[in-house]
Amino acid sequence: MTTFIIAAALIALFALALIARPFIFSRKQHDEVSMARLNARILRDEIATLERERDRGALTAAEFDAAREDIHRRLLEEGDTAAPVQRASRPWLTLGPVALMLPLLAVVLYLQLGTPAAVTGNPHAAAAPNGMPDINKMVESLAAKLEANPDNPTGWAMLGRSYKVMNRFADAAAAFERIGPALEQNADWLAEYADVLAMNAGGKLEGKPEALVKQALQVDPNNLLALMLAGSGAAGRHDYAAAVGYFERALPQVAPESEDARFLKDAIAQVKGQMGGAAPTAPAAAEPTAKAPEQAPAASQRSLALAIGIAPAMKAEASGKTLFVIARAPGERMPLAVVRRSADTLPATITLDDSASLNAQRPLSSVAKLEIEARISASGVAQAASGDLYGTANVADTSVSALALQIDQRRP
């Protein structure tokens, strides 16, 4: 605030200096004009006129001498009585009011047209905050408008996506339900609706989510989200050939070096491994799957209690985001089990067991050693992305039933 006032004052002084410069540095004018000099010049002109008249013969020599003597006498008389004429200048009468009015006008104009709150120590008054409270307000405003005018399929789809990003999956499902008949012909909306319903069911696609995925693929056989969901559903039903087909159809639609591409390659390798088939299509994914994971002595039910904390400096940043807890066999990228929660619950204790397994043929209890990752995702999807907050821990064998894990790293 003080810096702003000083800067404004200096600018005002500079403007005043520019205005005052002609008054201060102008060439000094003569203050007096001699009346005697003016009279003398006039009389000299009269004498010159008399001389011309004499030369033309209009005046005799006696008349000329008499007239000249009269002019000389008047010159002497007026020279004694002539008084100087004063010509005074008072620039401060103009400069003073200007010096007063310029700063006042500047203050008034700034208060009317400027942003005073920006220099009063309250930056939020000058710019709207961009945190989650404003997003909530915008989403609720959209919901209110749609309730007043429900015949807006695109609006309901937008609302469903917004709720999904905010992890409000039940509200997202309700929004997609309100789309109406237009939903049946839009593969993107059908796939997103299926994904939301699966999230509500703990990641399970059985039932309505799977039916929606099939419907989406009928509308658009190459819809990426629908293909990935269909592949996951087929793998869960142990229909490995169908799962590989879905994943391989999805693979050309993603960037070759993207996280989605790596996920799909790993998924294809894992499913082919379950089939006892050929090596994976990508050499980079072949090495992890070539390592046979250590098997537990018995496929008994397994439960692992994870005490998950978060670094204090990251707590505020995690607000409103999604927490994924992922268990993998060492050297593999395809998860064995995944649990999804709101990051707002941290710190928390989360239990991983066979019910969280993605493949019933290879449950969590079938692997002795585990790599555990707890990741906070801003996008709400399980695939890792730049900026995600995460922490990792390792499980040495099946005797471990409790583990502490701290989220204290950021993915570049």
mmCIF file with all atom_site columns, C-alpha atoms in Angstrom, residues 115-264:
data_model
loop_
_atom_site.group_PDB
_atom_site.id
_atom_site.type_symbol
_atom_site.label_atom_id
_atom_site.label_alt_id
_atom_site.label_comp_id
_atom_site.label_asym_id
_atom_site.label_entity_id
_atom_site.label_seq_id
_atom_site.pdbx_PDB_ins_code
_atom_site.Cartn_x
_atom_site.Cartn_y
_atom_site.Cartn_z
_atom_site.occupancy
_atom_site.B_iso_or_equiv
_atom_site.pdbx_formal_charge
_atom_site.auth_seq_id
_atom_site.auth_comp_id
_atom_site.auth_asym_id
_atom_site.auth_atom_id
_atom_site.pdbx_PDB_model_num
ATOM 1   C CA . THR A 1 115 ? -8.994  -1.361  -8.354  1.00 0.00 ? 115 THR A CA 1
ATOM 2   C CA . PRO A 1 116 ? -8.428  0.031   -4.858  1.00 0.00 ? 116 PRO A CA 1
ATOM 3   C CA . ALA A 1 117 ? -8.792  -3.391  -3.252  1.00 0.00 ? 117 ALA A CA 1
ATOM 4   C CA . ALA A 1 118 ? -5.642  -4.542  -5.023  1.00 0.00 ? 118 ALA A CA 1
ATOM 5   C CA . VAL A 1 119 ? -3.478  -2.310  -2.784  1.00 0.00 ? 119 VAL A CA 1
ATOM 6   C CA . THR A 1 120 ? -5.381  -2.576  0.493   1.00 0.00 ? 120 THR A CA 1
ATOM 7   C CA . GLY A 1 121 ? -3.865  -5.895  1.514   1.00 0.00 ? 121 GLY A CA 1
ATOM 8   C CA . ASN A 1 122 ? -6.840  -7.983  0.376   1.00 0.00 ? 122 ASN A CA 1
ATOM 9   C CA . PRO A 1 123 ? -5.768  -9.546  -2.939  1.00 0.00 ? 123 PRO A CA 1
ATOM 10  C CA . HIS A 1 124 ? -8.796  -11.831 -3.029  1.00 0.00 ? 124 HIS A CA 1
ATOM 11  C CA . ALA A 1 125 ? -11.045 -8.792  -3.361  1.00 0.00 ? 125 ALA A CA 1
ATOM 12  C CA . ALA A 1 126 ? -9.247  -7.799  -6.573  1.00 0.00 ? 126 ALA A CA 1
ATOM 13  C CA . ALA A 1 127 ? -9.379  -11.176 -8.252  1.00 0.00 ? 127 ALA A CA 1
ATOM 14  C CA . ALA A 1 128 ? -11.784 -14.024 -7.886  1.00 0.00 ? 128 ALA A CA 1
ATOM 15  C CA . PRO A 1 129 ? -10.267 -17.001 -6.040  1.00 0.00 ? 129 PRO A CA 1
ATOM 16  C CA . ASN A 1 130 ? -9.656  -20.050 -8.188  1.00 0.00 ? 130 ASN A CA 1
ATOM 17  C CA . GLY A 1 131 ? -9.988  -22.769 -5.557  1.00 0.00 ? 131 GLY A CA 1
ATOM 18  C CA . MET A 1 132 ? -12.560 -25.493 -5.047  1.00 0.00 ? 132 MET A CA 1
ATOM 19  C CA . PRO A 1 133 ? -15.187 -23.257 -3.327  1.00 0.00 ? 133 PRO A CA 1
ATOM 20  C CA . ASP A 1 134 ? -15.645 -21.307 -6.562  1.00 0.00 ? 134 ASP A CA 1
ATOM 21  C CA . ILE A 1 135 ? -15.847 -24.514 -8.598  1.00 0.00 ? 135 ILE A CA 1
ATOM 22  C CA . ASN A 1 136 ? -18.522 -25.790 -6.242  1.00 0.00 ? 136 ASN A CA 1
ATOM 23  C CA . LYS A 1 137 ? -20.441 -22.557 -6.678  1.00 0.00 ? 137 LYS A CA 1
ATOM 24  C CA . MET A 1 138 ? -20.216 -22.752 -10.466 1.00 0.00 ? 138 MET A CA 1
ATOM 25  C CA . VAL A 1 139 ? -21.339 -26.379 -10.494 1.00 0.00 ? 139 VAL A CA 1
ATOM 26  C CA . GLU A 1 140 ? -24.268 -25.683 -8.192  1.00 0.00 ? 140 GLU A CA 1
ATOM 27  C CA . SER A 1 141 ? -25.223 -22.736 -10.384 1.00 0.00 ? 141 SER A CA 1
ATOM 28  C CA . LEU A 1 142 ? -25.213 -25.021 -13.431 1.00 0.00 ? 142 LEU A CA 1
ATOM 29  C CA . ALA A 1 143 ? -27.321 -27.569 -11.560 1.00 0.00 ? 143 ALA A CA 1
ATOM 30  C CA . ALA A 1 144 ? -29.859 -24.880 -10.645 1.00 0.00 ? 144 ALA A CA 1
ATOM 31  C CA . LYS A 1 145 ? -30.105 -23.702 -14.261 1.00 0.00 ? 145 LYS A CA 1
ATOM 32  C CA . LEU A 1 146 ? -30.627 -27.258 -15.477 1.00 0.00 ? 146 LEU A CA 1
ATOM 33  C CA . GLU A 1 147 ? -33.375 -27.843 -12.931 1.00 0.00 ? 147 GLU A CA 1
ATOM 34  C CA . ALA A 1 148 ? -35.126 -24.742 -14.255 1.00 0.00 ? 148 ALA A CA 1
ATOM 35  C CA . ASN A 1 149 ? -34.549 -25.775 -17.888 1.00 0.00 ? 149 ASN A CA 1
ATOM 36  C CA . PRO A 1 150 ? -34.020 -29.562 -17.918 1.00 0.00 ? 150 PRO A CA 1
ATOM 37  C CA . ASP A 1 151 ? -34.240 -30.009 -21.698 1.00 0.00 ? 151 ASP A CA 1
ATOM 38  C CA . ASN A 1 152 ? -30.470 -29.625 -22.151 1.00 0.00 ? 152 ASN A CA 1
ATOM 39  C CA . PRO A 1 153 ? -28.640 -32.949 -22.753 1.00 0.00 ? 153 PRO A CA 1
ATOM 40  C CA . THR A 1 154 ? -25.238 -31.302 -23.194 1.00 0.00 ? 154 THR A CA 1
ATOM 41  C CA . GLY A 1 155 ? -25.692 -29.406 -19.937 1.00 0.00 ? 155 GLY A CA 1
ATOM 42  C CA . TRP A 1 156 ? -26.510 -32.582 -18.007 1.00 0.00 ? 156 TRP A CA 1
ATOM 43  C CA . ALA A 1 157 ? -23.453 -34.324 -19.496 1.00 0.00 ? 157 ALA A CA 1
ATOM 44  C CA . MET A 1 158 ? -21.287 -31.366 -18.453 1.00 0.00 ? 158 MET A CA 1
ATOM 45  C CA . LEU A 1 159 ? -22.743 -31.501 -14.954 1.00 0.00 ? 159 LEU A CA 1
ATOM 46  C CA . GLY A 1 160 ? -22.088 -35.249 -14.744 1.00 0.00 ? 160 GLY A CA 1
ATOM 47  C CA . ARG A 1 161 ? -18.463 -34.760 -15.742 1.00 0.00 ? 161 ARG A CA 1
ATOM 48  C CA . SER A 1 162 ? -18.060 -31.965 -13.210 1.00 0.00 ? 162 SER A CA 1
ATOM 49  C CA . TYR A 1 163 ? -19.429 -34.159 -10.409 1.00 0.00 ? 163 TYR A CA 1
ATOM 50  C CA . LYS A 1 164 ? -17.119 -36.971 -11.526 1.00 0.00 ? 164 LYS A CA 1
ATOM 51  C CA . VAL A 1 165 ? -14.035 -34.716 -11.249 1.00 0.00 ? 165 VAL A CA 1
ATOM 52  C CA . MET A 1 166 ? -15.225 -33.708 -7.774  1.00 0.00 ? 166 MET A CA 1
ATOM 53  C CA . ASN A 1 167 ? -15.568 -37.407 -6.797  1.00 0.00 ? 167 ASN A CA 1
ATOM 54  C CA . ARG A 1 168 ? -19.332 -36.996 -6.326  1.00 0.00 ? 168 ARG A CA 1
ATOM 55  C CA . PHE A 1 169 ? -20.090 -40.195 -8.225  1.00 0.00 ? 169 PHE A CA 1
ATOM 56  C CA . ALA A 1 170 ? -23.675 -40.629 -7.058  1.00 0.00 ? 170 ALA A CA 1
ATOM 57  C CA . ASP A 1 171 ? -24.505 -37.078 -8.192  1.00 0.00 ? 171 ASP A CA 1
ATOM 58  C CA . ALA A 1 172 ? -22.646 -37.694 -11.465 1.00 0.00 ? 172 ALA A CA 1
ATOM 59  C CA . ALA A 1 173 ? -24.710 -40.827 -12.143 1.00 0.00 ? 173 ALA A CA 1
ATOM 60  C CA . ALA A 1 174 ? -27.919 -38.925 -11.444 1.00 0.00 ? 174 ALA A CA 1
ATOM 61  C CA . ALA A 1 175 ? -26.853 -36.174 -13.870 1.00 0.00 ? 175 ALA A CA 1
ATOM 62  C CA . PHE A 1 176 ? -26.099 -38.644 -16.675 1.00 0.00 ? 176 PHE A CA 1
ATOM 63  C CA . GLU A 1 177 ? -29.489 -40.283 -16.016 1.00 0.00 ? 177 GLU A CA 1
ATOM 64  C CA . ARG A 1 178 ? -31.163 -36.948 -16.718 1.00 0.00 ? 178 ARG A CA 1
ATOM 65  C CA . ILE A 1 179 ? -29.671 -36.630 -20.217 1.00 0.00 ? 179 ILE A CA 1
ATOM 66  C CA . GLY A 1 180 ? -32.644 -38.463 -21.685 1.00 0.00 ? 180 GLY A CA 1
ATOM 67  C CA . PRO A 1 181 ? -32.968 -40.080 -25.119 1.00 0.00 ? 181 PRO A CA 1
ATOM 68  C CA . ALA A 1 182 ? -29.889 -38.279 -26.467 1.00 0.00 ? 182 ALA A CA 1
ATOM 69  C CA . LEU A 1 183 ? -27.754 -40.504 -24.207 1.00 0.00 ? 183 LEU A CA 1
ATOM 70  C CA . GLU A 1 184 ? -28.544 -43.555 -26.349 1.00 0.00 ? 184 GLU A CA 1
ATOM 71  C CA . GLN A 1 185 ? -26.753 -42.128 -29.398 1.00 0.00 ? 185 GLN A CA 1
ATOM 72  C CA . ASN A 1 186 ? -23.644 -40.661 -27.762 1.00 0.00 ? 186 ASN A CA 1
ATOM 73  C CA . ALA A 1 187 ? -20.825 -43.144 -27.144 1.00 0.00 ? 187 ALA A CA 1
ATOM 74  C CA . ASP A 1 188 ? -18.826 -40.732 -24.972 1.00 0.00 ? 188 ASP A CA 1
ATOM 75  C CA . TRP A 1 189 ? -21.735 -40.109 -22.623 1.00 0.00 ? 189 TRP A CA 1
ATOM 76  C CA . LEU A 1 190 ? -22.590 -43.818 -22.411 1.00 0.00 ? 190 LEU A CA 1
ATOM 77  C CA . ALA A 1 191 ? -19.001 -44.739 -21.546 1.00 0.00 ? 191 ALA A CA 1
ATOM 78  C CA . GLU A 1 192 ? -18.683 -41.977 -18.964 1.00 0.00 ? 192 GLU A CA 1
ATOM 79  C CA . TYR A 1 193 ? -21.991 -42.991 -17.393 1.00 0.00 ? 193 TYR A CA 1
ATOM 80  C CA . ALA A 1 194 ? -20.746 -46.596 -17.199 1.00 0.00 ? 194 ALA A CA 1
ATOM 81  C CA . ASP A 1 195 ? -17.471 -45.452 -15.625 1.00 0.00 ? 195 ASP A CA 1
ATOM 82  C CA . VAL A 1 196 ? -19.325 -43.435 -12.974 1.00 0.00 ? 196 VAL A CA 1
ATOM 83  C CA . LEU A 1 197 ? -21.604 -46.364 -12.112 1.00 0.00 ? 197 LEU A CA 1
ATOM 84  C CA . ALA A 1 198 ? -18.568 -48.648 -11.845 1.00 0.00 ? 198 ALA A CA 1
ATOM 85  C CA . MET A 1 199 ? -16.892 -46.178 -9.482  1.00 0.00 ? 199 MET A CA 1
ATOM 86  C CA . ASN A 1 200 ? -20.004 -46.212 -7.331  1.00 0.00 ? 200 ASN A CA 1
ATOM 87  C CA . ALA A 1 201 ? -19.788 -50.015 -7.258  1.00 0.00 ? 201 ALA A CA 1
ATOM 88  C CA . GLY A 1 202 ? -16.174 -50.097 -6.114  1.00 0.00 ? 202 GLY A CA 1
ATOM 89  C CA . GLY A 1 203 ? -14.751 -50.556 -9.603  1.00 0.00 ? 203 GLY A CA 1
ATOM 90  C CA . LYS A 1 204 ? -17.011 -53.476 -10.572 1.00 0.00 ? 204 LYS A CA 1
ATOM 91  C CA . LEU A 1 205 ? -18.486 -53.406 -14.081 1.00 0.00 ? 205 LEU A CA 1
ATOM 92  C CA . GLU A 1 206 ? -21.034 -56.191 -13.729 1.00 0.00 ? 206 GLU A CA 1
ATOM 93  C CA . GLY A 1 207 ? -24.631 -55.319 -14.537 1.00 0.00 ? 207 GLY A CA 1
ATOM 94  C CA . LYS A 1 208 ? -25.678 -51.925 -15.871 1.00 0.00 ? 208 LYS A CA 1
ATOM 95  C CA . PRO A 1 209 ? -22.149 -50.493 -16.341 1.00 0.00 ? 209 PRO A CA 1
ATOM 96  C CA . GLU A 1 210 ? -21.212 -53.353 -18.644 1.00 0.00 ? 210 GLU A CA 1
ATOM 97  C CA . ALA A 1 211 ? -24.472 -53.009 -20.567 1.00 0.00 ? 211 ALA A CA 1
ATOM 98  C CA . LEU A 1 212 ? -23.761 -49.316 -21.100 1.00 0.00 ? 212 LEU A CA 1
ATOM 99  C CA . VAL A 1 213 ? -20.255 -50.128 -22.337 1.00 0.00 ? 213 VAL A CA 1
ATOM 100 C CA . LYS A 1 214 ? -21.651 -52.554 -24.921 1.00 0.00 ? 214 LYS A CA 1
ATOM 101 C CA . GLN A 1 215 ? -24.153 -49.935 -26.025 1.00 0.00 ? 215 GLN A CA 1
ATOM 102 C CA . ALA A 1 216 ? -21.360 -47.336 -26.379 1.00 0.00 ? 216 ALA A CA 1
ATOM 103 C CA . LEU A 1 217 ? -19.363 -49.716 -28.587 1.00 0.00 ? 217 LEU A CA 1
ATOM 104 C CA . GLN A 1 218 ? -22.400 -50.288 -30.772 1.00 0.00 ? 218 GLN A CA 1
ATOM 105 C CA . VAL A 1 219 ? -22.604 -46.523 -31.354 1.00 0.00 ? 219 VAL A CA 1
ATOM 106 C CA . ASP A 1 220 ? -18.818 -46.127 -31.796 1.00 0.00 ? 220 ASP A CA 1
ATOM 107 C CA . PRO A 1 221 ? -16.749 -49.338 -31.968 1.00 0.00 ? 221 PRO A CA 1
ATOM 108 C CA . ASN A 1 222 ? -13.524 -47.351 -31.415 1.00 0.00 ? 222 ASN A CA 1
ATOM 109 C CA . ASN A 1 223 ? -14.532 -45.305 -28.371 1.00 0.00 ? 223 ASN A CA 1
ATOM 110 C CA . LEU A 1 224 ? -11.388 -45.346 -26.220 1.00 0.00 ? 224 LEU A CA 1
ATOM 111 C CA . LEU A 1 225 ? -12.972 -45.285 -22.761 1.00 0.00 ? 225 LEU A CA 1
ATOM 112 C CA . ALA A 1 226 ? -15.532 -47.905 -23.738 1.00 0.00 ? 226 ALA A CA 1
ATOM 113 C CA . LEU A 1 227 ? -12.789 -50.206 -25.101 1.00 0.00 ? 227 LEU A CA 1
ATOM 114 C CA . MET A 1 228 ? -10.742 -49.899 -21.919 1.00 0.00 ? 228 MET A CA 1
ATOM 115 C CA . LEU A 1 229 ? -13.767 -50.567 -19.733 1.00 0.00 ? 229 LEU A CA 1
ATOM 116 C CA . ALA A 1 230 ? -14.817 -53.479 -21.898 1.00 0.00 ? 230 ALA A CA 1
ATOM 117 C CA . GLY A 1 231 ? -11.308 -54.965 -21.662 1.00 0.00 ? 231 GLY A CA 1
ATOM 118 C CA . SER A 1 232 ? -11.301 -54.654 -17.873 1.00 0.00 ? 232 SER A CA 1
ATOM 119 C CA . GLY A 1 233 ? -14.752 -56.231 -17.681 1.00 0.00 ? 233 GLY A CA 1
ATOM 120 C CA . ALA A 1 234 ? -13.762 -59.129 -19.921 1.00 0.00 ? 234 ALA A CA 1
ATOM 121 C CA . ALA A 1 235 ? -10.612 -59.766 -17.874 1.00 0.00 ? 235 ALA A CA 1
ATOM 122 C CA . GLY A 1 236 ? -12.721 -59.799 -14.709 1.00 0.00 ? 236 GLY A CA 1
ATOM 123 C CA . ARG A 1 237 ? -14.962 -62.489 -16.272 1.00 0.00 ? 237 ARG A CA 1
ATOM 124 C CA . HIS A 1 238 ? -11.848 -64.481 -17.284 1.00 0.00 ? 238 HIS A CA 1
ATOM 125 C CA . ASP A 1 239 ? -12.677 -63.927 -20.960 1.00 0.00 ? 239 ASP A CA 1
ATOM 126 C CA . TYR A 1 240 ? -9.043  -63.248 -21.718 1.00 0.00 ? 240 TYR A CA 1
ATOM 127 C CA . ALA A 1 241 ? -9.256  -63.466 -25.500 1.00 0.00 ? 241 ALA A CA 1
ATOM 128 C CA . ALA A 1 242 ? -11.952 -60.781 -25.559 1.00 0.00 ? 242 ALA A CA 1
ATOM 129 C CA . ALA A 1 243 ? -9.963  -58.642 -23.105 1.00 0.00 ? 243 ALA A CA 1
ATOM 130 C CA . VAL A 1 244 ? -6.858  -58.745 -25.318 1.00 0.00 ? 244 VAL A CA 1
ATOM 131 C CA . GLY A 1 245 ? -8.981  -57.836 -28.325 1.00 0.00 ? 245 GLY A CA 1
ATOM 132 C CA . TYR A 1 246 ? -10.455 -54.777 -26.614 1.00 0.00 ? 246 TYR A CA 1
ATOM 133 C CA . PHE A 1 247 ? -7.076  -53.579 -25.307 1.00 0.00 ? 247 PHE A CA 1
ATOM 134 C CA . GLU A 1 248 ? -5.375  -54.063 -28.680 1.00 0.00 ? 248 GLU A CA 1
ATOM 135 C CA . ARG A 1 249 ? -8.116  -52.052 -30.390 1.00 0.00 ? 249 ARG A CA 1
ATOM 136 C CA . ALA A 1 250 ? -7.602  -49.264 -27.862 1.00 0.00 ? 250 ALA A CA 1
ATOM 137 C CA . LEU A 1 251 ? -3.790  -49.173 -28.113 1.00 0.00 ? 251 LEU A CA 1
ATOM 138 C CA . PRO A 1 252 ? -3.490  -47.407 -31.538 1.00 0.00 ? 252 PRO A CA 1
ATOM 139 C CA . GLN A 1 253 ? -5.705  -44.574 -30.262 1.00 0.00 ? 253 GLN A CA 1
ATOM 140 C CA . VAL A 1 254 ? -3.253  -43.341 -27.598 1.00 0.00 ? 254 VAL A CA 1
ATOM 141 C CA . ALA A 1 255 ? 0.132   -41.657 -27.918 1.00 0.00 ? 255 ALA A CA 1
ATOM 142 C CA . PRO A 1 256 ? 2.881   -44.321 -28.181 1.00 0.00 ? 256 PRO A CA 1
ATOM 143 C CA . GLU A 1 257 ? 4.883   -43.085 -25.174 1.00 0.00 ? 257 GLU A CA 1
ATOM 144 C CA . SER A 1 258 ? 1.956   -42.025 -23.002 1.00 0.00 ? 258 SER A CA 1
ATOM 145 C CA . GLU A 1 259 ? 0.969   -43.475 -19.651 1.00 0.00 ? 259 GLU A CA 1
ATOM 146 C CA . ASP A 1 260 ? -2.179  -44.890 -21.271 1.00 0.00 ? 260 ASP A CA 1
ATOM 147 C CA . ALA A 1 261 ? -0.048  -46.727 -23.831 1.00 0.00 ? 261 ALA A CA 1
ATOM 148 C CA . ARG A 1 262 ? 2.116   -48.255 -21.124 1.00 0.00 ? 262 ARG A CA 1
ATOM 149 C CA . PHE A 1 263 ? -0.982  -49.229 -19.140 1.00 0.00 ? 263 PHE A CA 1
ATOM 150 C CA . LEU A 1 264 ? -2.536  -50.952 -22.162 1.00 0.00 ? 264 LEU A CA 1
#
